[in-house]
mmCIF file of C-alpha atoms in Angstrom:
data_model
loop_
_atom_site.group_PDB
_atom_site.id
_atom_site.type_symbol
_atom_site.label_atom_id
_atom_site.label_comp_id
_atom_site.label_asym_id
_atom_site.label_seq_id
_atom_site.Cartn_x
_atom_site.Cartn_y
_atom_site.Cartn_z
ATOM 1 C CA MET P 44 -20.041 -62.902 36.785
ATOM 2 C CA ASP P 45 -18.812 -65.611 34.248
ATOM 3 C CA GLY P 46 -15.946 -65.117 31.103
ATOM 4 C CA GLY P 47 -18.458 -65.291 28.483
ATOM 5 C CA SER P 48 -19.863 -62.310 29.887
ATOM 6 C CA ILE P 49 -16.582 -61.013 30.210
ATOM 7 C CA SER P 50 -15.801 -61.131 26.830
ATOM 8 C CA GLY P 51 -19.057 -59.865 25.461
ATOM 9 C CA ILE P 52 -18.948 -56.982 27.147
ATOM 10 C CA ALA P 53 -15.092 -56.762 25.912
ATOM 11 C CA ALA P 54 -16.503 -57.151 22.011
ATOM 12 C CA ASP P 55 -19.906 -54.936 22.285
ATOM 13 C CA LEU P 56 -17.388 -51.360 23.715
ATOM 14 C CA ALA P 57 -14.586 -52.612 21.050
ATOM 15 C CA ALA P 58 -17.131 -52.041 18.567
ATOM 16 C CA ARG P 59 -18.974 -49.024 19.960
ATOM 17 C CA GLY P 60 -15.848 -47.834 20.153
ATOM 18 C CA LEU P 61 -15.253 -49.034 16.714
ATOM 19 C CA ASN P 62 -19.211 -47.461 15.581
ATOM 20 C CA GLY P 63 -18.683 -43.402 16.763
ATOM 21 C CA ALA P 64 -19.894 -43.504 19.855
ATOM 22 C CA SER P 65 -19.896 -40.957 22.467
ATOM 23 C CA GLU P 66 -18.011 -41.449 26.131
ATOM 24 C CA ALA P 67 -21.169 -41.158 27.469
ATOM 25 C CA GLU P 68 -23.235 -43.918 25.383
ATOM 26 C CA LEU P 69 -19.754 -45.880 26.194
ATOM 27 C CA LEU P 70 -19.859 -45.747 29.507
ATOM 28 C CA SER P 71 -24.095 -46.007 29.862
ATOM 29 C CA ALA P 72 -23.941 -49.708 27.696
ATOM 30 C CA PHE P 73 -20.946 -50.545 29.665
ATOM 31 C CA CYS P 74 -22.839 -50.327 32.777
ATOM 32 C CA SER P 75 -26.291 -51.276 31.693
ATOM 33 C CA ALA P 76 -24.463 -54.898 30.197
ATOM 34 C CA CYS P 77 -22.025 -55.535 33.599
ATOM 35 C CA ARG P 78 -25.615 -54.557 35.383
ATOM 36 C CA ALA P 79 -26.906 -57.079 33.143
ATOM 37 C CA ALA P 80 -24.290 -60.345 33.975
ATOM 38 C CA GLY P 81 -25.114 -59.270 37.284
ATOM 39 C CA LEU P 82 -22.720 -56.649 38.552
ATOM 40 C CA PRO P 83 -24.538 -54.977 40.894
ATOM 41 C CA LEU P 84 -24.497 -51.196 39.615
ATOM 42 C CA ASP P 85 -25.605 -48.892 40.382
ATOM 43 C CA ARG P 86 -24.321 -45.852 39.499
ATOM 44 C CA ALA P 87 -20.053 -44.838 37.974
ATOM 45 C CA VAL P 88 -18.343 -41.253 36.894
ATOM 46 C CA ALA P 89 -15.767 -41.375 34.569
ATOM 47 C CA VAL P 90 -12.768 -38.185 33.781
ATOM 48 C CA ILE P 91 -11.120 -37.926 30.920
ATOM 49 C CA ASP P 92 -9.050 -34.304 30.214
ATOM 50 C CA THR P 93 -8.943 -32.763 26.792
ATOM 51 C CA LEU P 94 -6.709 -29.577 24.714
ATOM 52 C CA HIS P 95 -9.962 -27.484 24.152
ATOM 53 C CA PRO P 96 -9.035 -23.958 24.832
ATOM 54 C CA VAL P 97 -11.528 -23.291 27.609
ATOM 55 C CA HIS P 98 -12.715 -26.579 29.423
ATOM 56 C CA GLU P 99 -10.198 -28.766 30.990
ATOM 57 C CA GLY P 100 -11.814 -32.297 30.125
ATOM 58 C CA ARG P 101 -15.108 -34.274 30.325
ATOM 59 C CA ALA P 102 -17.403 -36.214 32.255
ATOM 60 C CA PHE P 103 -19.687 -38.782 32.678
ATOM 61 C CA GLN P 104 -22.385 -40.669 34.416
ATOM 62 C CA TRP P 105 -24.720 -43.417 35.445
ATOM 63 C CA ASP P 106 -26.897 -44.599 37.653
ATOM 64 C CA SER P 107 -29.397 -46.971 37.832
ATOM 65 C CA GLU P 108 -32.314 -45.247 39.239
ATOM 66 C CA ALA P 109 -31.791 -40.538 39.337
ATOM 67 C CA GLY P 110 -31.172 -39.133 36.336
ATOM 68 C CA VAL P 111 -27.922 -37.743 36.386
ATOM 69 C CA PRO P 112 -26.671 -35.985 33.601
ATOM 70 C CA PRO P 113 -25.506 -38.040 31.411
ATOM 71 C CA GLU P 114 -21.698 -35.653 30.367
ATOM 72 C CA SER P 115 -20.177 -32.010 31.802
ATOM 73 C CA GLU P 116 -17.346 -29.887 30.237
ATOM 74 C CA TYR P 117 -15.315 -28.608 33.565
ATOM 75 C CA GLY P 118 -12.617 -25.858 33.046
ATOM 76 C CA PRO P 119 -9.455 -25.737 34.672
ATOM 77 C CA THR P 120 -9.279 -26.818 38.550
ATOM 78 C CA ASN P 121 -5.308 -25.419 39.619
ATOM 79 C CA GLU P 122 -6.389 -22.665 41.883
ATOM 80 C CA GLY P 123 -9.239 -21.852 44.176
ATOM 81 C CA GLU P 124 -12.343 -23.760 44.923
ATOM 82 C CA ALA P 125 -12.595 -25.787 41.481
ATOM 83 C CA LEU P 126 -8.028 -27.239 43.175
ATOM 84 C CA ALA P 127 -9.252 -27.345 46.549
ATOM 85 C CA SER P 128 -12.687 -29.741 45.505
ATOM 86 C CA TRP P 129 -9.744 -31.484 43.114
ATOM 87 C CA GLN P 130 -7.952 -32.096 46.379
ATOM 88 C CA ARG P 131 -10.229 -33.381 47.939
ATOM 89 C CA SER P 132 -11.620 -36.481 45.821
ATOM 90 C CA ALA P 133 -10.563 -39.850 44.750
ATOM 91 C CA PHE P 134 -9.100 -39.244 41.144
ATOM 92 C CA TYR P 135 -6.726 -36.607 42.655
ATOM 93 C CA ARG P 136 -4.799 -39.899 44.767
ATOM 94 C CA LEU P 137 -4.672 -41.910 42.045
ATOM 95 C CA TRP P 138 -3.468 -38.961 39.265
ATOM 96 C CA SER P 139 -0.849 -38.047 41.447
ATOM 97 C CA GLY P 140 0.057 -40.974 43.311
ATOM 98 C CA THR P 141 1.545 -44.068 42.537
ATOM 99 C CA ASP P 142 -2.238 -45.701 43.665
ATOM 100 C CA THR P 143 -4.010 -47.606 39.839
ATOM 101 C CA GLU P 144 -6.737 -48.233 42.488
ATOM 102 C CA ILE P 145 -9.462 -46.921 45.809
ATOM 103 C CA ARG P 146 -11.551 -48.577 47.379
ATOM 104 C CA ARG P 147 -14.089 -48.385 50.757
ATOM 105 C CA ARG P 148 -16.080 -50.125 51.605
ATOM 106 C CA LEU P 149 -18.363 -47.606 53.421
ATOM 107 C CA GLY P 150 -21.237 -49.659 53.904
ATOM 108 C CA PHE P 151 -19.383 -51.740 56.503
ATOM 109 C CA GLY P 152 -17.200 -49.517 58.731
ATOM 110 C CA ASP P 153 -14.738 -48.047 55.607
ATOM 111 C CA PRO P 154 -14.418 -44.322 56.457
ATOM 112 C CA ALA P 155 -16.155 -41.163 53.227
ATOM 113 C CA ASP P 156 -12.553 -39.547 53.637
ATOM 114 C CA PHE P 157 -12.648 -38.124 49.851
ATOM 115 C CA SER P 158 -15.130 -35.904 48.461
ATOM 116 C CA MET P 159 -18.919 -37.136 47.831
ATOM 117 C CA LEU P 160 -18.440 -40.700 49.693
ATOM 118 C CA ASP P 161 -20.603 -38.734 52.336
ATOM 119 C CA LYS P 162 -23.192 -37.978 50.704
ATOM 120 C CA LEU P 163 -23.377 -42.012 48.429
ATOM 121 C CA ALA P 164 -23.040 -43.596 52.154
ATOM 122 C CA GLU P 165 -25.899 -40.880 52.350
ATOM 123 C CA ALA P 166 -27.493 -42.501 50.215
ATOM 124 C CA GLY P 167 -27.353 -45.754 50.053
ATOM 125 C CA HIS P 168 -24.457 -46.636 48.528
ATOM 126 C CA THR P 169 -22.183 -49.789 50.317
ATOM 127 C CA ASP P 170 -18.654 -50.035 48.051
ATOM 128 C CA PHE P 171 -16.787 -47.407 46.061
ATOM 129 C CA ILE P 172 -13.897 -47.849 44.283
ATOM 130 C CA ALA P 173 -12.035 -46.277 41.747
ATOM 131 C CA LEU P 174 -9.652 -46.530 39.351
ATOM 132 C CA GLY P 175 -7.687 -44.985 37.462
ATOM 133 C CA HIS P 176 -5.327 -45.800 34.210
ATOM 134 C CA ARG P 177 -2.529 -44.163 32.684
ATOM 135 C CA PHE P 178 -0.950 -43.167 29.495
ATOM 136 C CA ALA P 179 2.299 -43.244 28.152
ATOM 137 C CA PRO P 180 3.770 -40.447 27.096
ATOM 138 C CA ASP P 181 3.390 -41.535 23.472
ATOM 139 C CA GLY P 182 -0.244 -41.696 24.277
ATOM 140 C CA THR P 183 -0.584 -38.620 26.243
ATOM 141 C CA ILE P 184 -1.558 -35.498 24.359
ATOM 142 C CA GLY P 185 -2.292 -31.290 26.168
ATOM 143 C CA GLU P 186 -3.520 -32.613 29.982
ATOM 144 C CA MET P 187 -4.783 -35.771 28.440
ATOM 145 C CA ASP P 188 -2.412 -38.545 30.538
ATOM 146 C CA SER P 189 -5.113 -40.831 32.127
ATOM 147 C CA PHE P 190 -8.956 -42.033 32.671
ATOM 148 C CA LEU P 191 -10.309 -42.374 35.570
ATOM 149 C CA SER P 192 -13.759 -44.133 37.131
ATOM 150 C CA TYR P 193 -15.335 -44.757 39.944
ATOM 151 C CA PHE P 194 -18.106 -47.234 40.336
ATOM 152 C CA ALA P 195 -20.169 -47.945 43.720
ATOM 153 C CA THR P 196 -23.320 -50.576 44.240
ATOM 154 C CA ARG P 197 -26.377 -50.079 46.805
ATOM 155 C CA HIS P 198 -26.538 -53.698 46.748
ATOM 156 C CA PRO P 199 -26.354 -54.768 50.820
ATOM 157 C CA GLY P 200 -23.059 -57.476 50.662
ATOM 158 C CA GLY P 201 -21.128 -54.682 48.290
ATOM 159 C CA PHE P 202 -18.959 -55.265 45.767
ATOM 160 C CA ARG P 203 -17.536 -59.537 45.628
ATOM 161 C CA GLU P 204 -14.235 -60.150 44.645
ATOM 162 C CA GLY P 205 -15.164 -61.714 41.573
ATOM 163 C CA ASP P 206 -17.184 -57.810 40.582
ATOM 164 C CA VAL P 207 -13.958 -56.274 41.427
ATOM 165 C CA GLU P 208 -12.094 -58.566 39.309
ATOM 166 C CA ALA P 209 -14.297 -57.329 36.208
ATOM 167 C CA LEU P 210 -13.564 -54.589 36.851
ATOM 168 C CA ARG P 211 -10.245 -55.121 36.180
ATOM 169 C CA VAL P 212 -9.954 -57.170 33.647
ATOM 170 C CA LEU P 213 -12.717 -54.614 31.496
ATOM 171 C CA LEU P 214 -11.951 -51.597 32.236
ATOM 172 C CA PRO P 215 -8.407 -51.275 29.633
ATOM 173 C CA THR P 216 -10.984 -51.783 27.221
ATOM 174 C CA LEU P 217 -12.920 -49.010 28.511
ATOM 175 C CA ALA P 218 -10.854 -46.694 28.633
ATOM 176 C CA LEU P 219 -9.112 -47.658 25.528
ATOM 177 C CA ALA P 220 -12.860 -46.918 23.618
ATOM 178 C CA ILE P 221 -12.838 -43.475 25.983
ATOM 179 C CA LYS P 222 -9.916 -42.331 25.052
ATOM 180 C CA CYS P 223 -10.812 -42.948 21.334
ATOM 181 C CA THR P 224 -13.594 -40.754 20.611
ATOM 182 C CA ALA P 225 -11.806 -38.511 22.937
ATOM 183 C CA LEU P 226 -9.242 -38.101 21.079
ATOM 184 C CA ALA P 227 -11.418 -38.150 17.438
ATOM 185 C CA ARG P 228 -13.261 -34.492 19.291
ATOM 186 C CA ILE P 229 -9.549 -33.039 20.485
ATOM 187 C CA ALA P 230 -8.750 -33.033 17.051
ATOM 188 C CA ARG P 231 -11.854 -31.216 15.283
ATOM 189 C CA THR P 232 -11.875 -29.020 17.593
ATOM 190 C CA ILE P 233 -8.529 -28.319 17.655
ATOM 191 C CA ALA P 234 -8.994 -28.458 13.515
ATOM 192 C CA GLU P 235 -12.579 -26.027 14.727
ATOM 193 C CA VAL P 236 -9.841 -23.356 16.072
ATOM 194 C CA TYR P 237 -7.119 -23.315 14.417
ATOM 195 C CA LEU P 238 -9.131 -23.038 10.859
ATOM 196 C CA GLY P 239 -12.398 -22.152 11.336
ATOM 197 C CA GLU P 240 -15.157 -23.861 11.872
ATOM 198 C CA ASP P 241 -15.852 -24.922 8.391
ATOM 199 C CA ALA P 242 -11.845 -25.592 6.584
ATOM 200 C CA ALA P 243 -11.735 -27.777 9.494
ATOM 201 C CA GLY P 244 -14.082 -30.111 8.231
ATOM 202 C CA GLN P 245 -13.284 -29.422 5.003
ATOM 203 C CA VAL P 246 -9.749 -31.128 5.837
ATOM 204 C CA LEU P 247 -10.793 -33.732 8.649
ATOM 205 C CA SER P 248 -13.307 -34.967 5.507
ATOM 206 C CA GLY P 249 -10.314 -35.654 3.918
ATOM 207 C CA LYS P 250 -8.581 -32.053 2.099
ATOM 208 C CA ILE P 251 -5.391 -31.743 2.357
ATOM 209 C CA ARG P 252 -3.565 -31.962 -0.901
ATOM 210 C CA ARG P 253 -2.256 -29.214 -1.883
ATOM 211 C CA GLY P 254 -2.843 -27.694 -5.335
ATOM 212 C CA GLN P 255 -6.025 -28.622 -5.328
ATOM 213 C CA PRO P 256 -8.159 -25.431 -3.779
ATOM 214 C CA GLU P 257 -11.799 -25.298 -5.448
ATOM 215 C CA ARG P 258 -13.421 -22.176 -6.852
ATOM 216 C CA ILE P 259 -15.932 -20.107 -5.132
ATOM 217 C CA SER P 260 -18.280 -17.333 -5.045
ATOM 218 C CA ALA P 261 -18.102 -15.592 -1.814
ATOM 219 C CA VAL P 262 -19.393 -12.483 1.044
ATOM 220 C CA ILE P 263 -15.412 -11.510 2.319
ATOM 221 C CA TRP P 264 -15.047 -9.767 6.178
ATOM 222 C CA PHE P 265 -11.810 -8.210 6.190
ATOM 223 C CA SER P 266 -11.305 -5.928 9.780
ATOM 224 C CA ASP P 267 -9.151 -4.633 11.548
ATOM 225 C CA LEU P 268 -8.559 -2.289 15.104
ATOM 226 C CA LEU P 269 -8.567 1.670 14.908
ATOM 227 C CA GLY P 270 -4.997 2.791 15.608
ATOM 228 C CA TYR P 271 -3.744 -0.413 17.214
ATOM 229 C CA THR P 272 -0.606 0.289 15.982
ATOM 230 C CA LYS P 273 -0.553 3.575 17.751
ATOM 231 C CA LEU P 274 -1.356 1.888 21.010
ATOM 232 C CA SER P 275 0.810 -1.153 20.894
ATOM 233 C CA ASP P 276 3.397 1.234 21.047
ATOM 234 C CA SER P 277 1.596 2.587 23.618
ATOM 235 C CA ALA P 278 0.643 0.548 25.922
ATOM 236 C CA ALA P 279 2.388 -2.112 28.171
ATOM 237 C CA PRO P 280 2.377 -5.979 25.789
ATOM 238 C CA ASP P 281 -0.045 -7.031 28.658
ATOM 239 C CA GLU P 282 -2.405 -5.064 28.013
ATOM 240 C CA VAL P 283 -2.515 -5.030 24.267
ATOM 241 C CA LEU P 284 -3.304 -9.007 24.789
ATOM 242 C CA THR P 285 -6.180 -8.914 26.860
ATOM 243 C CA LEU P 286 -6.729 -6.022 23.969
ATOM 244 C CA LEU P 287 -6.470 -7.987 21.469
ATOM 245 C CA ASP P 288 -8.833 -10.417 23.070
ATOM 246 C CA ASP P 289 -11.705 -8.237 23.989
ATOM 247 C CA TYR P 290 -11.868 -6.755 20.465
ATOM 248 C CA GLY P 291 -10.909 -10.691 19.252
ATOM 249 C CA GLU P 292 -13.735 -11.662 20.866
ATOM 250 C CA ALA P 293 -16.207 -8.960 19.668
ATOM 251 C CA VAL P 294 -15.287 -9.474 15.801
ATOM 252 C CA ILE P 295 -14.797 -13.641 16.010
ATOM 253 C CA SER P 296 -18.161 -14.045 17.929
ATOM 254 C CA ALA P 297 -20.625 -11.599 15.572
ATOM 255 C CA VAL P 298 -18.937 -13.512 13.083
ATOM 256 C CA HIS P 299 -19.989 -16.436 13.423
ATOM 257 C CA ALA P 300 -23.490 -15.818 15.548
ATOM 258 C CA GLU P 301 -24.436 -15.351 11.542
ATOM 259 C CA GLY P 302 -23.067 -18.721 10.014
ATOM 260 C CA GLY P 303 -19.685 -16.825 8.784
ATOM 261 C CA ASN P 304 -15.992 -19.018 8.901
ATOM 262 C CA VAL P 305 -13.175 -16.829 10.367
ATOM 263 C CA LEU P 306 -10.741 -17.824 7.910
ATOM 264 C CA LYS P 307 -7.291 -15.889 9.595
ATOM 265 C CA LEU P 308 -6.868 -13.269 12.304
ATOM 266 C CA VAL P 309 -3.030 -11.294 10.549
ATOM 267 C CA GLY P 310 -2.046 -9.018 13.465
ATOM 268 C CA ASP P 311 -5.408 -7.524 14.312
ATOM 269 C CA GLY P 312 -7.408 -8.767 11.141
ATOM 270 C CA VAL P 313 -9.303 -10.051 10.427
ATOM 271 C CA LEU P 314 -10.999 -12.316 7.884
ATOM 272 C CA ALA P 315 -13.334 -14.693 7.106
ATOM 273 C CA ILE P 316 -15.602 -15.011 4.732
ATOM 274 C CA PHE P 317 -20.241 -15.497 4.141
ATOM 275 C CA LYS P 318 -21.375 -18.603 2.074
ATOM 276 C CA ALA P 319 -24.749 -19.006 0.554
ATOM 277 C CA ASP P 320 -26.500 -20.331 -2.145
ATOM 278 C CA ALA P 321 -28.060 -16.621 -2.379
ATOM 279 C CA PRO P 322 -25.201 -13.771 -3.559
ATOM 280 C CA ASP P 323 -28.331 -11.762 -0.679
ATOM 281 C CA ASP P 324 -28.105 -14.415 0.994
ATOM 282 C CA ALA P 325 -25.135 -14.109 2.631
ATOM 283 C CA SER P 326 -24.682 -9.906 1.540
ATOM 284 C CA CYS P 327 -27.597 -9.715 4.529
ATOM 285 C CA ALA P 328 -25.411 -12.453 6.475
ATOM 286 C CA ALA P 329 -22.717 -10.023 6.845
ATOM 287 C CA LEU P 330 -24.212 -7.054 7.908
ATOM 288 C CA ARG P 331 -26.351 -8.788 10.549
ATOM 289 C CA ALA P 332 -22.838 -9.999 11.726
ATOM 290 C CA GLU P 333 -21.542 -6.245 10.873
ATOM 291 C CA ARG P 334 -25.019 -4.493 14.050
ATOM 292 C CA ARG P 335 -24.505 -7.702 15.836
ATOM 293 C CA LEU P 336 -20.571 -6.164 16.345
ATOM 294 C CA ARG P 337 -21.871 -2.723 17.353
ATOM 295 C CA GLU P 338 -23.995 -3.841 19.831
ATOM 296 C CA ARG P 339 -20.996 -6.033 21.814
ATOM 297 C CA LEU P 340 -18.632 -3.633 21.492
ATOM 298 C CA ALA P 341 -20.843 -0.626 22.786
ATOM 299 C CA GLU P 342 -20.992 -2.809 25.825
ATOM 300 C CA LEU P 343 -16.708 -4.555 25.749
ATOM 301 C CA ASN P 344 -16.262 -0.209 25.902
ATOM 302 C CA ALA P 345 -18.255 0.676 28.528
ATOM 303 C CA SER P 346 -16.711 -2.388 30.417
ATOM 304 C CA ARG P 347 -13.096 -1.316 29.303
ATOM 305 C CA ARG P 348 -13.705 2.603 29.692
ATOM 306 C CA ALA P 349 -15.348 2.184 33.316
ATOM 307 C CA GLU P 350 -11.929 -0.015 34.132
ATOM 308 C CA ASN P 351 -10.020 2.528 32.931
ATOM 309 C CA ARG P 352 -8.355 0.327 29.589
ATOM 310 C CA PRO P 353 -7.958 1.860 26.281
ATOM 311 C CA THR P 354 -11.259 1.531 23.992
ATOM 312 C CA THR P 355 -11.115 1.463 20.091
ATOM 313 C CA ASP P 356 -12.503 0.944 16.622
ATOM 314 C CA VAL P 357 -13.412 -2.027 14.570
ATOM 315 C CA TYR P 358 -13.213 -0.931 10.946
ATOM 316 C CA ILE P 359 -15.158 -3.637 8.011
ATOM 317 C CA GLY P 360 -14.714 -3.388 4.990
ATOM 318 C CA LEU P 361 -16.793 -5.583 2.557
ATOM 319 C CA HIS P 362 -16.990 -7.014 -0.634
ATOM 320 C CA ILE P 363 -17.639 -10.331 -2.566
ATOM 321 C CA GLY P 364 -16.062 -11.489 -5.230
ATOM 322 C CA GLU P 365 -14.608 -15.230 -6.654
ATOM 323 C CA VAL P 366 -12.240 -17.066 -4.742
ATOM 324 C CA PHE P 367 -9.790 -19.475 -4.655
ATOM 325 C CA TYR P 368 -10.595 -21.630 -1.297
ATOM 326 C CA GLY P 369 -9.009 -24.900 -0.108
ATOM 327 C CA ASN P 370 -4.269 -24.988 0.930
ATOM 328 C CA ILE P 371 -2.257 -23.286 0.445
ATOM 329 C CA GLY P 372 1.456 -23.484 0.641
ATOM 330 C CA SER P 373 3.978 -26.710 0.128
ATOM 331 C CA GLU P 374 4.323 -30.430 1.010
ATOM 332 C CA GLN P 375 4.815 -29.818 5.047
ATOM 333 C CA ARG P 376 2.676 -26.387 5.991
ATOM 334 C CA LEU P 377 -0.311 -26.429 4.710
ATOM 335 C CA ASP P 378 -2.663 -23.370 4.901
ATOM 336 C CA PHE P 379 -6.398 -23.344 4.481
ATOM 337 C CA THR P 380 -8.146 -19.850 3.515
ATOM 338 C CA VAL P 381 -9.429 -18.127 0.647
ATOM 339 C CA ILE P 382 -6.763 -16.408 -2.314
ATOM 340 C CA GLY P 383 -7.795 -14.039 -4.978
ATOM 341 C CA PRO P 384 -7.502 -10.496 -6.177
ATOM 342 C CA ALA P 385 -11.063 -9.816 -4.408
ATOM 343 C CA VAL P 386 -8.763 -10.904 -1.117
ATOM 344 C CA ASN P 387 -6.200 -7.895 -2.018
ATOM 345 C CA GLU P 388 -9.808 -5.742 -3.108
ATOM 346 C CA VAL P 389 -12.115 -6.315 0.298
ATOM 347 C CA SER P 390 -7.600 -5.062 2.063
ATOM 348 C CA ARG P 391 -7.547 -2.221 0.759
ATOM 349 C CA ILE P 392 -11.531 -1.132 0.933
ATOM 350 C CA ALA P 393 -11.059 -1.990 4.223
ATOM 351 C CA SER P 394 -8.029 1.150 4.654
ATOM 352 C CA MET P 395 -10.152 2.894 3.309
ATOM 353 C CA CYS P 396 -11.939 3.646 5.998
ATOM 354 C CA ARG P 397 -10.070 5.210 7.615
ATOM 355 C CA SER P 398 -9.320 8.011 5.070
ATOM 356 C CA VAL P 399 -13.205 8.376 4.920
ATOM 357 C CA ASP P 400 -13.685 8.538 8.505
ATOM 358 C CA VAL P 401 -16.933 5.183 8.766
ATOM 359 C CA ASN P 402 -16.253 1.929 10.058
ATOM 360 C CA VAL P 403 -17.960 -0.094 6.890
ATOM 361 C CA LEU P 404 -17.004 0.641 3.334
ATOM 362 C CA MET P 405 -19.023 -1.926 0.925
ATOM 363 C CA SER P 406 -17.083 -2.199 -2.539
ATOM 364 C CA THR P 407 -19.735 -1.852 -6.404
ATOM 365 C CA ASP P 408 -20.117 -5.794 -6.160
ATOM 366 C CA PHE P 409 -21.356 -6.472 -2.646
ATOM 367 C CA PHE P 410 -23.905 -3.567 -3.062
ATOM 368 C CA GLU P 411 -25.060 -5.275 -6.440
ATOM 369 C CA ALA P 412 -25.767 -7.863 -5.017
ATOM 370 C CA LEU P 413 -27.858 -6.198 -2.043
ATOM 371 C CA PRO P 414 -31.517 -6.090 -1.698
ATOM 372 C CA ALA P 415 -33.244 -3.106 -3.126
ATOM 373 C CA GLU P 416 -35.164 -2.150 -0.044
ATOM 374 C CA ARG P 417 -31.014 -3.040 1.644
ATOM 375 C CA ARG P 418 -29.288 -1.226 -0.806
ATOM 376 C CA ALA P 419 -31.798 1.724 -0.366
ATOM 377 C CA SER P 420 -30.518 2.781 3.197
ATOM 378 C CA LEU P 421 -26.795 2.904 2.161
ATOM 379 C CA ALA P 422 -24.412 5.430 1.355
ATOM 380 C CA CYS P 423 -22.274 6.570 -1.221
ATOM 381 C CA VAL P 424 -19.342 7.823 -0.461
ATOM 382 C CA GLY P 425 -18.044 8.680 -3.629
ATOM 383 C CA ARG P 426 -16.074 6.789 -6.467
ATOM 384 C CA PHE P 427 -12.202 5.853 -5.509
ATOM 385 C CA ALA P 428 -9.209 4.339 -7.322
ATOM 386 C CA LEU P 429 -7.971 1.981 -4.944
ATOM 387 C CA ARG P 430 -3.935 1.455 -5.349
ATOM 388 C CA GLY P 431 -3.013 -2.411 -7.065
ATOM 389 C CA VAL P 432 -6.998 -2.491 -7.988
ATOM 390 C CA GLN P 433 -7.500 -2.022 -12.031
ATOM 391 C CA ARG P 434 -11.178 -0.598 -11.368
ATOM 392 C CA ILE P 435 -12.430 3.046 -10.297
ATOM 393 C CA GLN P 436 -15.454 1.901 -7.947
ATOM 394 C CA SER P 437 -18.264 3.737 -5.816
ATOM 395 C CA LEU P 438 -17.472 2.529 -2.078
ATOM 396 C CA HIS P 439 -19.910 3.457 0.084
ATOM 397 C CA THR P 440 -21.597 2.914 3.922
ATOM 398 C CA LEU P 441 -24.049 2.428 6.245
ATOM 399 C CA GLU P 442 -26.139 5.736 5.978
ATOM 400 C CA ALA P 443 -25.980 6.173 10.148
ATOM 401 C CA ALA P 444 -21.855 5.873 9.702
ATOM 402 C CA ARG P 445 -21.587 7.771 7.372
ATOM 403 C CA LEU P 446 -23.870 10.506 9.530
ATOM 404 C CA ALA P 447 -22.297 8.912 12.630
ATOM 405 C CA GLY P 448 -18.475 7.913 11.217
ATOM 406 C CA TYR P 449 -16.042 7.565 14.302
ATOM 407 C CA SER P 450 -17.273 8.145 17.965
ATOM 408 C CA GLY P 451 -14.664 6.950 19.385
#
């Protein structure tokens, strides 16, 4: 591979990185270009850790002949078989030691002393080289502290020294391009995890200034756990955290499944909104989320009872109204959320569930936003004056809930 080819491949990588190509696309373009320029690549794998509540990192693959998954995500590698497999790899040697390069000429007598090398040899690969590129502390985020990659060839003569040198020259550009894409992915992940998908999208699109909230009409969901204070006082701290995680997962996943956006977690409480062009669509989506939640709670409570662990129920208030949606706070600390009288009202409605012994209550406005056929399945539990709310209004619940009350 001559100097012109190397410069061209580096420039193409930079352009693709600036245009937002995915990590898998960058690796594929890199390998295809190298092969077209005479570097006999047949297989490549690259990995980079991430900052994610579930996944530890992402892996990207390319093969000149076989169809392989272009990318995958992997979980923690700090225990069990995952740890053992990681420690057997050439990547672990690069990550944990001072080596920056490991080469095994598999077709010329070198040992297959790392995991996967025996399979590469069986598949006809004659040469293997793994390279590590560490990030400086200021360039590290979470566990994303390095870029690791390996390349293999089936060429009878293996890699030539010029091939290896070309990889050494080009890989920092590939590492930088993939790191930039990975950082953008991490930024979106963090924003979605802590703000919710819709709020994250708005913040990442540039809405980060205070004093510019948007007035919107939305269905507002507020839920909390039955008897949480008593449970938290009587149970061990670890048990309380597990309970919050279990029930939080049930609530949040149900809301997200029906297109809602969770905006805030306040102790055991969940504040969410459902936005839609038509009020009846948003209201029906909230009721579908409620039904989905009850199904998940039935499974969760059965599982926890089988383990002799405490169970509880979720109380829900549903309302529809105008709110201010956007950044609230100071110049140094903002919260992207909803505020307004309707938010206070829905929390008061949710707190009334205990008084009337049902697990879901809907405001008059929410009730009237529903299609007529859907309203027919609801029951009025009475007219109430809510604390801090001027008007007296009728509250409604599901007919089944009204008849059954709280079942525990």
